[in-house]
């Protein structure tokens, strides 16, 4: 017992010693084994904890407490791996023997057995019945789970439940009905639902469950009436609208409707609009299916009131229409049909007409009442976002600048201008504008976070860190961001470090994100007993299913993929390369000492914003005790700057751990298989690399990266020496048997396949670049031809009916990738320079290409006057200028000359 108490006081080593001493004195004490298991459980060493619990149960097999603790751990039973600590992902727990724990390896069969034993020992306990039913549900035996719940109901009296247990009992009944639905017993589920209606407290869920069963039974008319009743309760619920459309046989998954379906939907929503005049959803949904003049009329009626009211989110609300096949397919690489183009420009023409009328007459067309002055502001605000979406950054900036001149105190204007500059490629100016917006409202966390994100995109990491911690607790602020699981910050910070070549810090950030997902997995432990006790069974099962697909989340995919890229770069360019070693050996001892001091000073300067005050905080936390006598001392990070991560002996082995997670949870992502190909080619794992190529061809055979990997792989195979061993011969025979099944290579050499690919996509920049790169790999003597193939690409104007200027086809991100290819891969500095000059004309705001209007050339925002004092018009000399704004926690000078 003293050991258990010391463990709660974070004196773990003493606790383990005392418990082991207790076991030494009485090896047959189930209490000692139970406490030993509790210690291991608190350290998340579940495998060892399960061993201790099983030893305790051998001594006292009917102990309820031990059985309950064991059943909880069987959800988190771990699979040990005999690997050393150095080969372990940092997010997993490591025990003293170098084993690590892979969470979520559930022992469901053992869980069922333990739950059955608990029910046998204590059948009058409701939680044991429910736990036994849930256990069978989790092993896909829903029918047995229903039988158990019905047997439990048979033990209850007729007047059950009492008033204080009606909610819990109603939840159990809804869970049983969902089990019947899952098993396919739809008629029985509906009958049970109607029978148990008086005992179900949650009437909304009752109706939703009823309508779901009616639709699955094909009783569409009854379902439609019930959905209309649900819409009367909440007309803004999109799920109810979708269900009503399905009941009327008018729902389309791809957004395409026949003329008859469109007319029927139009009539349906006109009737709903009369009934629910206040609902914005009823007015918004018709924009998804209407065409032509009907779409225009509906858009006018929807947009006008929101522009008058001044709703900043109007463009975000309408942005899904830009991806609609009949509304705004201008942004895709494929050329839309003339009909689609006409639909694509309806919103633009409509809003421009409203702008012209309000600007000249002060009112909307065909209206007599005047509009408030703010209406023009929000029209300009909408148009700026519209042209930003279409890539017309000059027009977008002119609109947003006019809006700022109209009302310079609206914060959203500066945020949108910052976003436009980011899309245009001027990250430094975007960061300065975002900081200007932040300074206008220092209490707004969202604007502060957006400012931090812009700073990180501009690689101003120290300034971003200092800005981010303005909304954290005093003390160890850097660790507060980690404790808050601020993953967007860690991802953006890691990407910035990666761009700057600091792989240690980049890996530190990416692995911190992975650590968060491991913590989320471990956090489910507390919910197992709670959910069974509170009877939140449907939410509990959904939580377990969510945990199973947790690693398919976009943030985890991004962190794992970025970590793999870091390790690949570390493998390609090791820290102690021969060139560096030769350079070090050529220096005298005094020069080496001087260089060491310089590196140390640079490191200290870089970390001054991040690690400042850590020693003081550690001292205060170590010396301070809480009122309960427990010390709040955080564990010391043994690698605070990621230096040990850089010293890994086998970077490719590290990539394997993350690749397996991506292949399991993100199998339909091209990026997953591209990284798999790159890693396995470096490992000389030919068959695994070929597997990645086949997956790429399955997902998107026409993608430039898929073509690039296909040609690279078979060029590597053709350049391999003749097989000698039996394994090599087997690999070669497999590849020879598989090659004819690849349509791109049937009866073609690699050069011919490359040429055919060019013929299919000669108008696409990135396809031409992929062909050029492969041409250089297949025949290095044709490098000049490959360069010419890239330079002959033409930036065509996309066929639009836009009113204000053309929309070019090339994207800034693609052009930057082409420049890096010319410079680093094809190693043609002259061609890279010519490409840079050419792209500077296409992207005048890009700091990468040093465009004529970028802050990199003029050292200002959009070539504005330095003396302008109105917010949004000030000049920013770069990073150092913005640091002063953070130091003063806001710039008030911009407001001195404002007249409000």
mmCIF file with all atom_site columns, N, CA and C in Angstrom, residues 102-125:
data_model
loop_
_atom_site.group_PDB
_atom_site.id
_atom_site.type_symbol
_atom_site.label_atom_id
_atom_site.label_alt_id
_atom_site.label_comp_id
_atom_site.label_asym_id
_atom_site.label_entity_id
_atom_site.label_seq_id
_atom_site.pdbx_PDB_ins_code
_atom_site.Cartn_x
_atom_site.Cartn_y
_atom_site.Cartn_z
_atom_site.occupancy
_atom_site.B_iso_or_equiv
_atom_site.pdbx_formal_charge
_atom_site.auth_seq_id
_atom_site.auth_comp_id
_atom_site.auth_asym_id
_atom_site.auth_atom_id
_atom_site.pdbx_PDB_model_num
ATOM 1  N N  . UNK A 1 102 ? 2.540   -1.279  -28.915 1.00 0.00 ? 102 UNK A N  1
ATOM 2  C CA . UNK A 1 102 ? 1.678   -0.860  -29.999 1.00 0.00 ? 102 UNK A CA 1
ATOM 3  C C  . UNK A 1 102 ? 0.245   -0.938  -29.494 1.00 0.00 ? 102 UNK A C  1
ATOM 4  N N  . UNK A 1 103 ? -0.348  0.223   -29.255 1.00 0.00 ? 103 UNK A N  1
ATOM 5  C CA . UNK A 1 103 ? -1.683  0.237   -28.671 1.00 0.00 ? 103 UNK A CA 1
ATOM 6  C C  . UNK A 1 103 ? -2.716  -0.230  -29.683 1.00 0.00 ? 103 UNK A C  1
ATOM 7  N N  . UNK A 1 104 ? -3.917  -0.479  -29.185 1.00 0.00 ? 104 UNK A N  1
ATOM 8  C CA . UNK A 1 104 ? -5.067  -0.857  -29.977 1.00 0.00 ? 104 UNK A CA 1
ATOM 9  C C  . UNK A 1 104 ? -5.029  -2.302  -30.471 1.00 0.00 ? 104 UNK A C  1
ATOM 10 N N  . UNK A 1 105 ? -4.116  -3.137  -29.980 1.00 0.00 ? 105 UNK A N  1
ATOM 11 C CA . UNK A 1 105 ? -4.146  -4.561  -30.321 1.00 0.00 ? 105 UNK A CA 1
ATOM 12 C C  . UNK A 1 105 ? -5.089  -5.237  -29.340 1.00 0.00 ? 105 UNK A C  1
ATOM 13 N N  . UNK A 1 106 ? -6.388  -5.159  -29.602 1.00 0.00 ? 106 UNK A N  1
ATOM 14 C CA . UNK A 1 106 ? -7.378  -5.594  -28.625 1.00 0.00 ? 106 UNK A CA 1
ATOM 15 C C  . UNK A 1 106 ? -7.487  -7.116  -28.565 1.00 0.00 ? 106 UNK A C  1
ATOM 16 N N  . UNK A 1 107 ? -7.542  -7.634  -27.357 1.00 0.00 ? 107 UNK A N  1
ATOM 17 C CA . UNK A 1 107 ? -7.764  -9.066  -27.118 1.00 0.00 ? 107 UNK A CA 1
ATOM 18 C C  . UNK A 1 107 ? -9.257  -9.255  -26.865 1.00 0.00 ? 107 UNK A C  1
ATOM 19 N N  . UNK A 1 108 ? -10.064 -9.236  -27.935 1.00 0.00 ? 108 UNK A N  1
ATOM 20 C CA . UNK A 1 108 ? -11.510 -9.241  -27.774 1.00 0.00 ? 108 UNK A CA 1
ATOM 21 C C  . UNK A 1 108 ? -12.026 -10.584 -27.286 1.00 0.00 ? 108 UNK A C  1
ATOM 22 N N  . UNK A 1 109 ? -11.380 -11.674 -27.709 1.00 0.00 ? 109 UNK A N  1
ATOM 23 C CA . UNK A 1 109 ? -11.816 -12.993 -27.238 1.00 0.00 ? 109 UNK A CA 1
ATOM 24 C C  . UNK A 1 109 ? -11.627 -13.111 -25.730 1.00 0.00 ? 109 UNK A C  1
ATOM 25 N N  . UNK A 1 110 ? -10.462 -12.664 -25.249 1.00 0.00 ? 110 UNK A N  1
ATOM 26 C CA . UNK A 1 110 ? -10.228 -12.669 -23.804 1.00 0.00 ? 110 UNK A CA 1
ATOM 27 C C  . UNK A 1 110 ? -11.172 -11.734 -23.074 1.00 0.00 ? 110 UNK A C  1
ATOM 28 N N  . UNK A 1 111 ? -11.528 -10.618 -23.740 1.00 0.00 ? 111 UNK A N  1
ATOM 29 C CA . UNK A 1 111 ? -12.469 -9.665  -23.131 1.00 0.00 ? 111 UNK A CA 1
ATOM 30 C C  . UNK A 1 111 ? -13.838 -10.316 -22.934 1.00 0.00 ? 111 UNK A C  1
ATOM 31 N N  . UNK A 1 112 ? -14.294 -11.092 -23.921 1.00 0.00 ? 112 UNK A N  1
ATOM 32 C CA . UNK A 1 112 ? -15.584 -11.782 -23.803 1.00 0.00 ? 112 UNK A CA 1
ATOM 33 C C  . UNK A 1 112 ? -15.550 -12.778 -22.638 1.00 0.00 ? 112 UNK A C  1
ATOM 34 N N  . UNK A 1 113 ? -14.455 -13.524 -22.546 1.00 0.00 ? 113 UNK A N  1
ATOM 35 C CA . UNK A 1 113 ? -14.345 -14.518 -21.471 1.00 0.00 ? 113 UNK A CA 1
ATOM 36 C C  . UNK A 1 113 ? -14.355 -13.856 -20.098 1.00 0.00 ? 113 UNK A C  1
ATOM 37 N N  . UNK A 1 114 ? -13.622 -12.759 -19.967 1.00 0.00 ? 114 UNK A N  1
ATOM 38 C CA . UNK A 1 114 ? -13.573 -12.068 -18.682 1.00 0.00 ? 114 UNK A CA 1
ATOM 39 C C  . UNK A 1 114 ? -14.933 -11.484 -18.320 1.00 0.00 ? 114 UNK A C  1
ATOM 40 N N  . UNK A 1 115 ? -15.619 -10.912 -19.301 1.00 0.00 ? 115 UNK A N  1
ATOM 41 C CA . UNK A 1 115 ? -16.939 -10.341 -19.046 1.00 0.00 ? 115 UNK A CA 1
ATOM 42 C C  . UNK A 1 115 ? -17.956 -11.425 -18.662 1.00 0.00 ? 115 UNK A C  1
ATOM 43 N N  . UNK A 1 116 ? -17.830 -12.585 -19.287 1.00 0.00 ? 116 UNK A N  1
ATOM 44 C CA . UNK A 1 116 ? -18.731 -13.689 -18.927 1.00 0.00 ? 116 UNK A CA 1
ATOM 45 C C  . UNK A 1 116 ? -18.475 -14.147 -17.497 1.00 0.00 ? 116 UNK A C  1
ATOM 46 N N  . UNK A 1 117 ? -17.203 -14.168 -17.112 1.00 0.00 ? 117 UNK A N  1
ATOM 47 C CA . UNK A 1 117 ? -16.864 -14.564 -15.749 1.00 0.00 ? 117 UNK A CA 1
ATOM 48 C C  . UNK A 1 117 ? -17.402 -13.548 -14.741 1.00 0.00 ? 117 UNK A C  1
ATOM 49 N N  . UNK A 1 118 ? -17.293 -12.267 -15.071 1.00 0.00 ? 118 UNK A N  1
ATOM 50 C CA . UNK A 1 118 ? -17.823 -11.227 -14.192 1.00 0.00 ? 118 UNK A CA 1
ATOM 51 C C  . UNK A 1 118 ? -19.345 -11.355 -14.048 1.00 0.00 ? 118 UNK A C  1
ATOM 52 N N  . UNK A 1 119 ? -20.041 -11.638 -15.162 1.00 0.00 ? 119 UNK A N  1
ATOM 53 C CA . UNK A 1 119 ? -21.490 -11.780 -15.112 1.00 0.00 ? 119 UNK A CA 1
ATOM 54 C C  . UNK A 1 119 ? -21.892 -12.996 -14.280 1.00 0.00 ? 119 UNK A C  1
ATOM 55 N N  . UNK A 1 120 ? -21.112 -14.079 -14.402 1.00 0.00 ? 120 UNK A N  1
ATOM 56 C CA . UNK A 1 120 ? -21.411 -15.280 -13.620 1.00 0.00 ? 120 UNK A CA 1
ATOM 57 C C  . UNK A 1 120 ? -21.255 -15.028 -12.128 1.00 0.00 ? 120 UNK A C  1
ATOM 58 N N  . UNK A 1 121 ? -20.225 -14.243 -11.769 1.00 0.00 ? 121 UNK A N  1
ATOM 59 C CA . UNK A 1 121 ? -19.958 -13.985 -10.359 1.00 0.00 ? 121 UNK A CA 1
ATOM 60 C C  . UNK A 1 121 ? -20.951 -12.995 -9.763  1.00 0.00 ? 121 UNK A C  1
ATOM 61 N N  . UNK A 1 122 ? -21.409 -12.039 -10.582 1.00 0.00 ? 122 UNK A N  1
ATOM 62 C CA . UNK A 1 122 ? -22.271 -10.992 -10.048 1.00 0.00 ? 122 UNK A CA 1
ATOM 63 C C  . UNK A 1 122 ? -23.375 -10.678 -11.064 1.00 0.00 ? 122 UNK A C  1
ATOM 64 N N  . UNK A 1 123 ? -24.381 -11.567 -11.181 1.00 0.00 ? 123 UNK A N  1
ATOM 65 C CA . UNK A 1 123 ? -25.413 -11.363 -12.204 1.00 0.00 ? 123 UNK A CA 1
ATOM 66 C C  . UNK A 1 123 ? -26.416 -10.276 -11.868 1.00 0.00 ? 123 UNK A C  1
ATOM 67 N N  . UNK A 1 124 ? -26.430 -9.789  -10.641 1.00 0.00 ? 124 UNK A N  1
ATOM 68 C CA . UNK A 1 124 ? -27.394 -8.749  -10.279 1.00 0.00 ? 124 UNK A CA 1
ATOM 69 C C  . UNK A 1 124 ? -26.865 -7.344  -10.542 1.00 0.00 ? 124 UNK A C  1
ATOM 70 N N  . UNK A 1 125 ? -25.709 -7.254  -11.204 1.00 0.00 ? 125 UNK A N  1
ATOM 71 C CA . UNK A 1 125 ? -25.093 -5.958  -11.498 1.00 0.00 ? 125 UNK A CA 1
ATOM 72 C C  . UNK A 1 125 ? -25.366 -5.624  -12.965 1.00 0.00 ? 125 UNK A C  1
#
